[in-house]
């Protein structure tokens, strides 16, 4: 839980001054520092970025009445705007999960 | 241990794979990571701040503070204390709302789209280079920069645009940059010149020389005389026939014999759109309720999101002016100030001619002209392509202009002959900015005429009104031609085919305060046959112009509301002229049930192209089927690109002679009659409608059939508005025809207190996430015009300004 929170807050801070790929960094660091098992590392990394990106996308989505989300859905031939949110959140959570797992496994290798 | 290393490698590999997949462009789609992440992806482009704020421009670019007030339509009202600041802030504010569109238009003009879109636009870019868009813009730029007033304006505007770009973080880029994965470029005065020449391309880019030459070669002079030269009784020229031309025209030398160009084959058939056009008019105070003139204008263009227009008020020390601007150019293009109002329609004069060139050898280094071998000039065009090597093209220029196609293979565009040079008005040095700056400040008729001397291309009917005068000028720079010069492909070696001279400004058609109490134009013939110069054979059909004149002549005590109603007029003069003839020949007694329904709709039709009626769909489909049945057989006997008869010419021919020789279908042994053609095309029309719209019923209503889409200016799916249900048609004053139509409607009542109304099908914001991206479309479709808030002074505290910003 704490792992997810660290990852989410760090990802948000990094995104303020680094490009989009900065979202790969916190999982690698905190997975290495705080990861307890492969499964839980993946899960908390997954949840951490999912939560962050869900909050951020909903903030923009609600902020402009979903107008732009609907247009982007149209651009990708998707039937509804919430699918764009879903795809974005899944994309972020996969990044969070896999990077955190990688960080954890890295620590396992070097501490061994 | 080994197992852990394998696990780590697998996880690390998955991380890298994910990173690669999200940062790589798959086909035309942008990389998903940059586009979808919430911090800097499209999400971050969703909102535009609408808060009162004070913005400090770095580098002390402004010499004084400038106030910008946004009204409820988000029209900015800019108050500056000097003219340089005024245009600086116009650039800044326009870029704030429309940056991506501004860039796209200039990339399209310059033939640089492939830098953004990759190889798929290479053919388009190459064409733009080969017709000399870059060359034309350089000529225009040189003129703009040689005049201190216009140079200052475009430089200040550019600096303003760049001030906006410089403070943008990449997360704040308009969403199109993210979708197409590119970044803004510095704005330059050259881009303003490109935009102006792009308008010339859009409005004076039509040329029929090739099709006319082929038609003459294939059907003969007789066909041209009998069909394509048909005069329509109802045509009323822009300048009333009562005008007399009291001047000695410039003389030009006519060739001794008619040149016969070689037949141009292997070019795809192409028909220009004869329904392009716009309306404008002004009525004098003697006909209005207020006693002061009223001016109205609705330019018809391709309607896009964002719109081609951006509404602004510019208040400075020498002007207080409001109207619509072209994003990318300083000043107001169509609008009004405290004394005058002005508007425009296009003049389809022939200012693009083709010449057959005789080259000395295949190097194209020399060509024959005036009994000598003259050298061509080479211009190297480098076209950058996203993700690929730069494409280098060599274009050969004769003194006429560039050789557009001199390579084998597919033609660049339909209607472009090979090894022919083109001559185009856009290659002339001209400074239209000087006109716009002048008309923005004009106080009276003489200022208007003074400003017009600088207006060269694209030729426009500039209508004018002040508190007591109305006028219209068929303004532009026209070559003085001998009769029919440039109607056909010319002899590039004979100097008599060159553009030998220009029509002097004071001989260009214009009229002031005519006795009938109004001036008007709808792209029709500028003058009657007594005008001593040849301008062109091809102007818009008579219908819109005639309808406007009929209505204006009949009206008295005119109010601005009446003028708005006239802009929305859907009367079909075309149906009025030909439908009785068609119905007369229709065998109504043997019709099916659908046929009888259709017949009844048409006989009871009020001749209005209204969205909720079925009759307009029936008439349009019937006319189309009839037109193809009449001409399709003759024109179908060759693959050559030919000139087709216009709608009003065909109508006139049928009415003149019901036994016309072309009525016969050349593909059948028997001889068809007009009656057979009319009946066959009626049934064909019903067939076509049911195939496309299902069985007879509500789905046949004109609003669905005319199907108005307002697409994104860059054709990005999802960013447009589809399937609007509207009134109007190409032949009506309200000329909504698919995605083409009244791109701005404006009515201005002159007098001591100017009042103005306006609307365009779009919104002020270029941000697809903003409610002001397309907020005016529904009201526009309903025919509403908004009262425009023309501020004499800065608004008071209790005025309802949406928000305001101060720039320092």
PDB file of N, CA, C and O in Angstrom, chain A residues 15-16 20-21 24 53 56-57 60-61 63-64 67-69 71-72 74-76 84-85 87-88 91 94-95 98-99 101-102 105-106 108-109 112, chain B residues 1 4 7-8 11-12 14-15 18-19 22-23 32-39 42-44 46-47 179 716-720 768-769 773-774:
ATOM      1  N   UNK A  15       6.580  14.002 -13.279  1.00  0.00           N
ATOM      2  CA  UNK A  15       5.892  14.410 -14.511  1.00  0.00           C
ATOM      3  C   UNK A  15       5.775  15.928 -14.625  1.00  0.00           C
ATOM      4  O   UNK A  15       5.503  16.461 -15.689  1.00  0.00           O
ATOM      5  N   UNK A  16       6.016  16.618 -13.509  1.00  0.00           N
ATOM      6  CA  UNK A  16       5.898  18.076 -13.571  1.00  0.00           C
ATOM      7  C   UNK A  16       7.044  18.705 -14.351  1.00  0.00           C
ATOM      8  O   UNK A  16       6.910  19.787 -14.888  1.00  0.00           O
ATOM      9  N   UNK A  20       7.021  12.328 -20.616  1.00  0.00           N
ATOM     10  CA  UNK A  20       6.093  11.261 -20.253  1.00  0.00           C
ATOM     11  C   UNK A  20       6.788  10.004 -19.748  1.00  0.00           C
ATOM     12  O   UNK A  20       6.272   9.303 -18.877  1.00  0.00           O
ATOM     13  N   UNK A  21       8.022   9.710 -20.247  1.00  0.00           N
ATOM     14  CA  UNK A  21       8.679   8.450 -19.883  1.00  0.00           C
ATOM     15  C   UNK A  21       9.157   8.428 -18.440  1.00  0.00           C
ATOM     16  O   UNK A  21       9.594   7.403 -17.920  1.00  0.00           O
ATOM     17  N   UNK A  24       8.282   5.654 -15.904  1.00  0.00           N
ATOM     18  CA  UNK A  24       8.976   4.377 -15.776  1.00  0.00           C
ATOM     19  C   UNK A  24       9.916   4.368 -14.561  1.00  0.00           C
ATOM     20  O   UNK A  24      10.352   3.318 -14.116  1.00  0.00           O
ATOM     21  N   UNK A  53      -3.146   7.873 -12.587  1.00  0.00           N
ATOM     22  CA  UNK A  53      -3.638   8.221 -13.921  1.00  0.00           C
ATOM     23  C   UNK A  53      -5.157   8.299 -13.973  1.00  0.00           C
ATOM     24  O   UNK A  53      -5.707   9.088 -14.743  1.00  0.00           O
ATOM     25  N   UNK A  56      -5.917  11.706 -12.565  1.00  0.00           N
ATOM     26  CA  UNK A  56      -5.547  12.770 -13.522  1.00  0.00           C
ATOM     27  C   UNK A  56      -6.495  12.811 -14.719  1.00  0.00           C
ATOM     28  O   UNK A  56      -6.946  13.875 -15.139  1.00  0.00           O
ATOM     29  N   UNK A  57      -6.778  11.643 -15.297  1.00  0.00           N
ATOM     30  CA  UNK A  57      -7.643  11.648 -16.487  1.00  0.00           C
ATOM     31  C   UNK A  57      -9.055  12.092 -16.117  1.00  0.00           C
ATOM     32  O   UNK A  57      -9.676  12.854 -16.862  1.00  0.00           O
ATOM     33  N   UNK A  60      -9.245  15.885 -15.909  1.00  0.00           N
ATOM     34  CA  UNK A  60      -9.388  16.561 -17.210  1.00  0.00           C
ATOM     35  C   UNK A  60     -10.737  16.235 -17.866  1.00  0.00           C
ATOM     36  O   UNK A  60     -11.381  17.102 -18.436  1.00  0.00           O
ATOM     37  N   UNK A  61     -11.113  14.954 -17.740  1.00  0.00           N
ATOM     38  CA  UNK A  61     -12.349  14.497 -18.375  1.00  0.00           C
ATOM     39  C   UNK A  61     -13.560  15.278 -17.842  1.00  0.00           C
ATOM     40  O   UNK A  61     -14.371  15.799 -18.606  1.00  0.00           O
ATOM     41  N   UNK A  63     -13.377  18.042 -16.132  1.00  0.00           N
ATOM     42  CA  UNK A  63     -13.110  19.472 -16.300  1.00  0.00           C
ATOM     43  C   UNK A  63     -13.637  20.025 -17.611  1.00  0.00           C
ATOM     44  O   UNK A  63     -14.007  21.189 -17.697  1.00  0.00           O
ATOM     45  N   UNK A  64     -13.671  19.218 -18.668  1.00  0.00           N
ATOM     46  CA  UNK A  64     -14.245  19.761 -19.905  1.00  0.00           C
ATOM     47  C   UNK A  64     -15.431  18.926 -20.397  1.00  0.00           C
ATOM     48  O   UNK A  64     -15.650  18.790 -21.591  1.00  0.00           O
ATOM     49  N   UNK A  67     -15.697  16.322 -23.390  1.00  0.00           N
ATOM     50  CA  UNK A  67     -15.754  16.658 -24.816  1.00  0.00           C
ATOM     51  C   UNK A  67     -14.541  16.092 -25.556  1.00  0.00           C
ATOM     52  O   UNK A  67     -14.664  15.408 -26.572  1.00  0.00           O
ATOM     53  N   UNK A  68     -13.349  16.373 -25.024  1.00  0.00           N
ATOM     54  CA  UNK A  68     -12.144  15.948 -25.731  1.00  0.00           C
ATOM     55  C   UNK A  68     -11.998  14.430 -25.685  1.00  0.00           C
ATOM     56  O   UNK A  68     -11.586  13.804 -26.670  1.00  0.00           O
ATOM     57  N   UNK A  69     -12.362  13.819 -24.551  1.00  0.00           N
ATOM     58  CA  UNK A  69     -12.288  12.352 -24.449  1.00  0.00           C
ATOM     59  C   UNK A  69     -13.150  11.714 -25.543  1.00  0.00           C
ATOM     60  O   UNK A  69     -12.732  10.761 -26.198  1.00  0.00           O
ATOM     61  N   UNK A  71     -13.972  13.023 -28.388  1.00  0.00           N
ATOM     62  CA  UNK A  71     -13.367  13.250 -29.707  1.00  0.00           C
ATOM     63  C   UNK A  71     -12.200  12.289 -29.946  1.00  0.00           C
ATOM     64  O   UNK A  71     -12.028  11.775 -31.051  1.00  0.00           O
ATOM     65  N   UNK A  72     -11.391  12.060 -28.903  1.00  0.00           N
ATOM     66  CA  UNK A  72     -10.257  11.148 -29.068  1.00  0.00           C
ATOM     67  C   UNK A  72     -10.772   9.719 -29.266  1.00  0.00           C
ATOM     68  O   UNK A  72     -10.227   8.948 -30.067  1.00  0.00           O
ATOM     69  N   UNK A  74     -13.445   8.967 -30.798  1.00  0.00           N
ATOM     70  CA  UNK A  74     -13.854   8.985 -32.201  1.00  0.00           C
ATOM     71  C   UNK A  74     -12.639   8.797 -33.117  1.00  0.00           C
ATOM     72  O   UNK A  74     -12.668   8.059 -34.097  1.00  0.00           O
ATOM     73  N   UNK A  75     -11.565   9.488 -32.763  1.00  0.00           N
ATOM     74  CA  UNK A  75     -10.327   9.399 -33.551  1.00  0.00           C
ATOM     75  C   UNK A  75      -9.843   7.962 -33.638  1.00  0.00           C
ATOM     76  O   UNK A  75      -9.402   7.494 -34.682  1.00  0.00           O
ATOM     77  N   UNK A  76      -9.946   7.226 -32.513  1.00  0.00           N
ATOM     78  CA  UNK A  76      -9.475   5.838 -32.501  1.00  0.00           C
ATOM     79  C   UNK A  76     -10.603   4.850 -32.814  1.00  0.00           C
ATOM     80  O   UNK A  76     -10.463   3.652 -32.556  1.00  0.00           O
ATOM     81  N   UNK A  84     -11.348   5.407 -23.587  1.00  0.00           N
ATOM     82  CA  UNK A  84     -10.053   6.083 -23.683  1.00  0.00           C
ATOM     83  C   UNK A  84      -9.433   6.177 -22.294  1.00  0.00           C
ATOM     84  O   UNK A  84      -8.229   5.956 -22.108  1.00  0.00           O
ATOM     85  N   UNK A  85     -10.279   6.468 -21.293  1.00  0.00           N
ATOM     86  CA  UNK A  85      -9.784   6.499 -19.910  1.00  0.00           C
ATOM     87  C   UNK A  85      -9.263   5.111 -19.532  1.00  0.00           C
ATOM     88  O   UNK A  85      -8.163   4.957 -18.988  1.00  0.00           O
ATOM     89  N   UNK A  87      -8.187   2.659 -21.430  1.00  0.00           N
ATOM     90  CA  UNK A  87      -6.945   2.308 -22.128  1.00  0.00           C
ATOM     91  C   UNK A  87      -5.759   3.060 -21.520  1.00  0.00           C
ATOM     92  O   UNK A  87      -4.691   2.490 -21.287  1.00  0.00           O
ATOM     93  N   UNK A  88      -5.979   4.343 -21.226  1.00  0.00           N
ATOM     94  CA  UNK A  88      -4.910   5.140 -20.623  1.00  0.00           C
ATOM     95  C   UNK A  88      -4.506   4.538 -19.264  1.00  0.00           C
ATOM     96  O   UNK A  88      -3.322   4.367 -18.980  1.00  0.00           O
ATOM     97  N   UNK A  91      -2.707   1.280 -19.654  1.00  0.00           N
ATOM     98  CA  UNK A  91      -1.349   1.533 -20.120  1.00  0.00           C
ATOM     99  C   UNK A  91      -0.454   1.938 -18.951  1.00  0.00           C
ATOM    100  O   UNK A  91       0.635   1.386 -18.749  1.00  0.00           O
ATOM    101  N   UNK A  94       0.154  -0.982 -16.397  1.00  0.00           N
ATOM    102  CA  UNK A  94       1.126  -1.964 -16.883  1.00  0.00           C
ATOM    103  C   UNK A  94       2.550  -1.439 -16.696  1.00  0.00           C
ATOM    104  O   UNK A  94       3.444  -2.174 -16.270  1.00  0.00           O
ATOM    105  N   UNK A  95       2.735  -0.150 -17.003  1.00  0.00           N
ATOM    106  CA  UNK A  95       4.066   0.449 -16.800  1.00  0.00           C
ATOM    107  C   UNK A  95       4.437   0.342 -15.318  1.00  0.00           C
ATOM    108  O   UNK A  95       5.529  -0.106 -14.952  1.00  0.00           O
ATOM    109  N   UNK A  98       5.051  -3.523 -14.217  1.00  0.00           N
ATOM    110  CA  UNK A  98       6.254  -4.161 -14.766  1.00  0.00           C
ATOM    111  C   UNK A  98       7.527  -3.486 -14.261  1.00  0.00           C
ATOM    112  O   UNK A  98       8.507  -4.147 -13.926  1.00  0.00           O
ATOM    113  N   UNK A  99       7.515  -2.149 -14.161  1.00  0.00           N
ATOM    114  CA  UNK A  99       8.734  -1.490 -13.678  1.00  0.00           C
ATOM    115  C   UNK A  99       8.978  -1.824 -12.208  1.00  0.00           C
ATOM    116  O   UNK A  99      10.117  -2.043 -11.795  1.00  0.00           O
ATOM    117  N   UNK A 101       8.055  -4.527 -10.611  1.00  0.00           N
ATOM    118  CA  UNK A 101       8.529  -5.912 -10.581  1.00  0.00           C
ATOM    119  C   UNK A 101      10.009  -5.962 -10.971  1.00  0.00           C
ATOM    120  O   UNK A 101      10.816  -6.639 -10.327  1.00  0.00           O
ATOM    121  N   UNK A 102      10.373  -5.228 -11.996  1.00  0.00           N
ATOM    122  CA  UNK A 102      11.761  -5.215 -12.454  1.00  0.00           C
ATOM    123  C   UNK A 102      12.674  -4.692 -11.346  1.00  0.00           C
ATOM    124  O   UNK A 102      13.751  -5.251 -11.084  1.00  0.00           O
ATOM    125  N   UNK A 105      13.052  -7.392  -8.668  1.00  0.00           N
ATOM    126  CA  UNK A 105      13.898  -8.506  -9.116  1.00  0.00           C
ATOM    127  C   UNK A 105      15.360  -8.081  -9.196  1.00  0.00           C
ATOM    128  O   UNK A 105      16.270  -8.862  -8.928  1.00  0.00           O
ATOM    129  N   UNK A 106      15.598  -6.808  -9.517  1.00  0.00           N
ATOM    130  CA  UNK A 106      16.966  -6.298  -9.577  1.00  0.00           C
ATOM    131  C   UNK A 106      17.613  -6.364  -8.191  1.00  0.00           C
ATOM    132  O   UNK A 106      18.748  -6.812  -8.015  1.00  0.00           O
ATOM    133  N   UNK A 108      16.760  -8.317  -5.771  1.00  0.00           N
ATOM    134  CA  UNK A 108      16.950  -9.738  -5.431  1.00  0.00           C
ATOM    135  C   UNK A 108      18.255 -10.255  -6.016  1.00  0.00           C
ATOM    136  O   UNK A 108      18.983 -11.008  -5.373  1.00  0.00           O
ATOM    137  N   UNK A 109      18.569  -9.859  -7.233  1.00  0.00           N
ATOM    138  CA  UNK A 109      19.774 -10.342  -7.894  1.00  0.00           C
ATOM    139  C   UNK A 109      21.025  -9.756  -7.227  1.00  0.00           C
ATOM    140  O   UNK A 109      21.964 -10.493  -6.931  1.00  0.00           O
ATOM    141  N   UNK A 112      21.754 -10.866  -3.501  1.00  0.00           N
ATOM    142  CA  UNK A 112      22.013 -12.293  -3.325  1.00  0.00           C
ATOM    143  C   UNK A 112      23.500 -12.614  -3.297  1.00  0.00           C
ATOM    144  O   UNK A 112      24.265 -12.072  -4.034  1.00  0.00           O
TER     145      UNK A 112
ATOM    146  N   UNK B   1      20.000 -18.765  -8.285  1.00  0.00           N
ATOM    147  CA  UNK B   1      20.544 -17.496  -8.767  1.00  0.00           C
ATOM    148  C   UNK B   1      20.255 -17.297 -10.255  1.00  0.00           C
ATOM    149  O   UNK B   1      19.744 -16.250 -10.681  1.00  0.00           O
ATOM    150  N   UNK B   4      16.837 -16.350 -10.841  1.00  0.00           N
ATOM    151  CA  UNK B   4      16.539 -14.946 -10.562  1.00  0.00           C
ATOM    152  C   UNK B   4      17.017 -14.033 -11.695  1.00  0.00           C
ATOM    153  O   UNK B   4      16.365 -13.046 -12.035  1.00  0.00           O
ATOM    154  N   UNK B   7      14.634 -14.305 -14.416  1.00  0.00           N
ATOM    155  CA  UNK B   7      13.412 -13.535 -14.098  1.00  0.00           C
ATOM    156  C   UNK B   7      13.645 -12.039 -14.314  1.00  0.00           C
ATOM    157  O   UNK B   7      12.823 -11.339 -14.880  1.00  0.00           O
ATOM    158  N   UNK B   8      14.816 -11.563 -13.821  1.00  0.00           N
ATOM    159  CA  UNK B   8      15.117 -10.143 -13.961  1.00  0.00           C
ATOM    160  C   UNK B   8      15.207  -9.752 -15.439  1.00  0.00           C
ATOM    161  O   UNK B   8      14.628  -8.741 -15.862  1.00  0.00           O
ATOM    162  N   UNK B  11      11.781  -9.580 -16.893  1.00  0.00           N
ATOM    163  CA  UNK B  11      11.038  -8.385 -16.472  1.00  0.00           C
ATOM    164  C   UNK B  11      11.630  -7.131 -17.116  1.00  0.00           C
ATOM    165  O   UNK B  11      10.895  -6.253 -17.605  1.00  0.00           O
ATOM    166  N   UNK B  12      12.957  -7.044 -17.121  1.00  0.00           N
ATOM    167  CA  UNK B  12      13.601  -5.885 -17.729  1.00  0.00           C
ATOM    168  C   UNK B  12      13.287  -5.835 -19.224  1.00  0.00           C
ATOM    169  O   UNK B  12      13.028  -4.765 -19.803  1.00  0.00           O
ATOM    170  N   UNK B  14      10.623  -6.995 -20.619  1.00  0.00           N
ATOM    171  CA  UNK B  14       9.227  -6.560 -20.756  1.00  0.00           C
ATOM    172  C   UNK B  14       9.125  -5.044 -20.592  1.00  0.00           C
ATOM    173  O   UNK B  14       8.377  -4.375 -21.305  1.00  0.00           O
ATOM    174  N   UNK B  15       9.907  -4.497 -19.650  1.00  0.00           N
ATOM    175  CA  UNK B  15       9.906  -3.041 -19.451  1.00  0.00           C
ATOM    176  C   UNK B  15      10.361  -2.327 -20.721  1.00  0.00           C
ATOM    177  O   UNK B  15       9.718  -1.384 -21.188  1.00  0.00           O
ATOM    178  N   UNK B  18       7.806  -2.603 -23.498  1.00  0.00           N
ATOM    179  CA  UNK B  18       6.683  -1.694 -23.266  1.00  0.00           C
ATOM    180  C   UNK B  18       7.082  -0.256 -23.626  1.00  0.00           C
ATOM    181  O   UNK B  18       6.331   0.460 -24.292  1.00  0.00           O
ATOM    182  N   UNK B  19       8.282   0.115 -23.194  1.00  0.00           N
ATOM    183  CA  UNK B  19       8.763   1.462 -23.501  1.00  0.00           C
ATOM    184  C   UNK B  19       8.854   1.665 -25.017  1.00  0.00           C
ATOM    185  O   UNK B  19       8.400   2.670 -25.556  1.00  0.00           O
ATOM    186  N   UNK B  22       5.400   1.924 -26.689  1.00  0.00           N
ATOM    187  CA  UNK B  22       4.653   3.150 -26.426  1.00  0.00           C
ATOM    188  C   UNK B  22       5.329   4.397 -27.007  1.00  0.00           C
ATOM    189  O   UNK B  22       4.717   5.438 -27.102  1.00  0.00           O
ATOM    190  N   UNK B  23       6.599   4.275 -27.385  1.00  0.00           N
ATOM    191  CA  UNK B  23       7.250   5.467 -27.961  1.00  0.00           C
ATOM    192  C   UNK B  23       7.432   5.362 -29.460  1.00  0.00           C
ATOM    193  O   UNK B  23       8.050   6.215 -30.072  1.00  0.00           O
ATOM    194  N   UNK B  32       1.833   6.055 -28.619  1.00  0.00           N
ATOM    195  CA  UNK B  32       0.750   6.148 -27.633  1.00  0.00           C
ATOM    196  C   UNK B  32       1.184   6.762 -26.308  1.00  0.00           C
ATOM    197  O   UNK B  32       0.402   7.417 -25.639  1.00  0.00           O
ATOM    198  N   UNK B  33       2.445   6.521 -25.908  1.00  0.00           N
ATOM    199  CA  UNK B  33       2.906   7.047 -24.621  1.00  0.00           C
ATOM    200  C   UNK B  33       2.789   8.555 -24.536  1.00  0.00           C
ATOM    201  O   UNK B  33       2.092   9.093 -23.668  1.00  0.00           O
ATOM    202  N   UNK B  34       3.443   9.278 -25.470  1.00  0.00           N
ATOM    203  CA  UNK B  34       3.332  10.737 -25.429  1.00  0.00           C
ATOM    204  C   UNK B  34       1.895  11.229 -25.604  1.00  0.00           C
ATOM    205  O   UNK B  34       1.503  12.239 -25.028  1.00  0.00           O
ATOM    206  N   UNK B  35       1.089  10.528 -26.393  1.00  0.00           N
ATOM    207  CA  UNK B  35      -0.275  11.001 -26.673  1.00  0.00           C
ATOM    208  C   UNK B  35      -1.215  10.774 -25.495  1.00  0.00           C
ATOM    209  O   UNK B  35      -2.028  11.636 -25.178  1.00  0.00           O
ATOM    210  N   UNK B  36      -1.116   9.585 -24.842  1.00  0.00           N
ATOM    211  CA  UNK B  36      -2.143   9.219 -23.861  1.00  0.00           C
ATOM    212  C   UNK B  36      -1.785   9.526 -22.408  1.00  0.00           C
ATOM    213  O   UNK B  36      -2.668   9.538 -21.558  1.00  0.00           O
ATOM    214  N   UNK B  37      -0.501   9.749 -22.099  1.00  0.00           N
ATOM    215  CA  UNK B  37      -0.201   9.963 -20.678  1.00  0.00           C
ATOM    216  C   UNK B  37      -0.880  11.241 -20.199  1.00  0.00           C
ATOM    217  O   UNK B  37      -0.935  12.238 -20.912  1.00  0.00           O
ATOM    218  N   UNK B  38      -1.423  11.206 -18.986  1.00  0.00           N
ATOM    219  CA  UNK B  38      -2.251  12.338 -18.559  1.00  0.00           C
ATOM    220  C   UNK B  38      -1.469  13.620 -18.291  1.00  0.00           C
ATOM    221  O   UNK B  38      -2.027  14.710 -18.393  1.00  0.00           O
ATOM    222  N   UNK B  39      -0.179  13.517 -17.976  1.00  0.00           N
ATOM    223  CA  UNK B  39       0.553  14.736 -17.601  1.00  0.00           C
ATOM    224  C   UNK B  39       0.862  15.613 -18.801  1.00  0.00           C
ATOM    225  O   UNK B  39       0.782  16.834 -18.720  1.00  0.00           O
ATOM    226  N   UNK B  42      -2.696  14.175 -24.648  1.00  0.00           N
ATOM    227  CA  UNK B  42      -3.819  14.987 -25.119  1.00  0.00           C
ATOM    228  C   UNK B  42      -4.643  15.521 -23.969  1.00  0.00           C
ATOM    229  O   UNK B  42      -5.257  16.582 -24.074  1.00  0.00           O
ATOM    230  N   UNK B  43      -4.669  14.800 -22.855  1.00  0.00           N
ATOM    231  CA  UNK B  43      -5.462  15.234 -21.696  1.00  0.00           C
ATOM    232  C   UNK B  43      -5.085  16.650 -21.292  1.00  0.00           C
ATOM    233  O   UNK B  43      -5.946  17.462 -20.967  1.00  0.00           O
ATOM    234  N   UNK B  44      -3.770  16.906 -21.312  1.00  0.00           N
ATOM    235  CA  UNK B  44      -3.292  18.204 -20.827  1.00  0.00           C
ATOM    236  C   UNK B  44      -3.660  19.342 -21.764  1.00  0.00           C
ATOM    237  O   UNK B  44      -3.501  20.507 -21.434  1.00  0.00           O
ATOM    238  N   UNK B  46      -6.717  19.697 -22.801  1.00  0.00           N
ATOM    239  CA  UNK B  46      -8.175  19.775 -22.750  1.00  0.00           C
ATOM    240  C   UNK B  46      -8.689  21.170 -22.410  1.00  0.00           C
ATOM    241  O   UNK B  46      -9.677  21.621 -22.959  1.00  0.00           O
ATOM    242  N   UNK B  47      -8.014  21.843 -21.531  1.00  0.00           N
ATOM    243  CA  UNK B  47      -8.590  23.091 -21.025  1.00  0.00           C
ATOM    244  C   UNK B  47      -7.771  24.303 -21.400  1.00  0.00           C
ATOM    245  O   UNK B  47      -6.553  24.233 -21.495  1.00  0.00           O
ATOM    246  N   UNK B 179      -1.292  14.656 -31.603  1.00  0.00           N
ATOM    247  CA  UNK B 179      -1.816  13.577 -32.451  1.00  0.00           C
ATOM    248  C   UNK B 179      -0.872  13.332 -33.626  1.00  0.00           C
ATOM    249  O   UNK B 179      -0.637  12.194 -34.019  1.00  0.00           O
ATOM    250  N   UNK B 716      -8.598  15.455 -39.367  1.00  0.00           N
ATOM    251  CA  UNK B 716      -8.391  14.460 -38.298  1.00  0.00           C
ATOM    252  C   UNK B 716      -9.765  13.962 -37.849  1.00  0.00           C
ATOM    253  O   UNK B 716     -10.622  14.762 -37.474  1.00  0.00           O
ATOM    254  N   UNK B 717      -9.986  12.645 -37.909  1.00  0.00           N
ATOM    255  CA  UNK B 717     -11.303  12.121 -37.544  1.00  0.00           C
ATOM    256  C   UNK B 717     -11.636  12.465 -36.088  1.00  0.00           C
ATOM    257  O   UNK B 717     -10.747  12.519 -35.247  1.00  0.00           O
ATOM    258  N   UNK B 718     -12.896  12.685 -35.814  1.00  0.00           N
ATOM    259  CA  UNK B 718     -13.326  12.947 -34.445  1.00  0.00           C
ATOM    260  C   UNK B 718     -13.287  14.420 -34.078  1.00  0.00           C
ATOM    261  O   UNK B 718     -13.921  14.826 -33.119  1.00  0.00           O
ATOM    262  N   UNK B 719     -12.555  15.224 -34.814  1.00  0.00           N
ATOM    263  CA  UNK B 719     -12.428  16.638 -34.452  1.00  0.00           C
ATOM    264  C   UNK B 719     -13.352  17.535 -35.280  1.00  0.00           C
ATOM    265  O   UNK B 719     -13.244  18.746 -35.240  1.00  0.00           O
ATOM    266  N   UNK B 720     -14.253  16.939 -36.052  1.00  0.00           N
ATOM    267  CA  UNK B 720     -15.208  17.720 -36.829  1.00  0.00           C
ATOM    268  C   UNK B 720     -16.622  17.527 -36.300  1.00  0.00           C
ATOM    269  O   UNK B 720     -16.830  16.952 -35.245  1.00  0.00           O
ATOM    270  N   UNK B 768     -10.142  21.563 -29.563  1.00  0.00           N
ATOM    271  CA  UNK B 768     -11.283  20.646 -29.665  1.00  0.00           C
ATOM    272  C   UNK B 768     -11.868  20.256 -28.318  1.00  0.00           C
ATOM    273  O   UNK B 768     -12.953  19.686 -28.257  1.00  0.00           O
ATOM    274  N   UNK B 769     -11.167  20.572 -27.228  1.00  0.00           N
ATOM    275  CA  UNK B 769     -11.716  20.281 -25.910  1.00  0.00           C
ATOM    276  C   UNK B 769     -12.549  21.419 -25.354  1.00  0.00           C
ATOM    277  O   UNK B 769     -13.211  21.274 -24.332  1.00  0.00           O
ATOM    278  N   UNK B 773     -15.202  25.655 -29.228  1.00  0.00           N
ATOM    279  CA  UNK B 773     -14.619  25.099 -30.459  1.00  0.00           C
ATOM    280  C   UNK B 773     -15.668  25.064 -31.570  1.00  0.00           C
ATOM    281  O   UNK B 773     -15.384  25.351 -32.728  1.00  0.00           O
ATOM    282  N   UNK B 774     -16.887  24.699 -31.222  1.00  0.00           N
ATOM    283  CA  UNK B 774     -17.937  24.561 -32.245  1.00  0.00           C
ATOM    284  C   UNK B 774     -19.267  25.140 -31.772  1.00  0.00           C
ATOM    285  O   UNK B 774     -20.315  24.787 -32.293  1.00  0.00           O
TER     286      UNK B 774
END
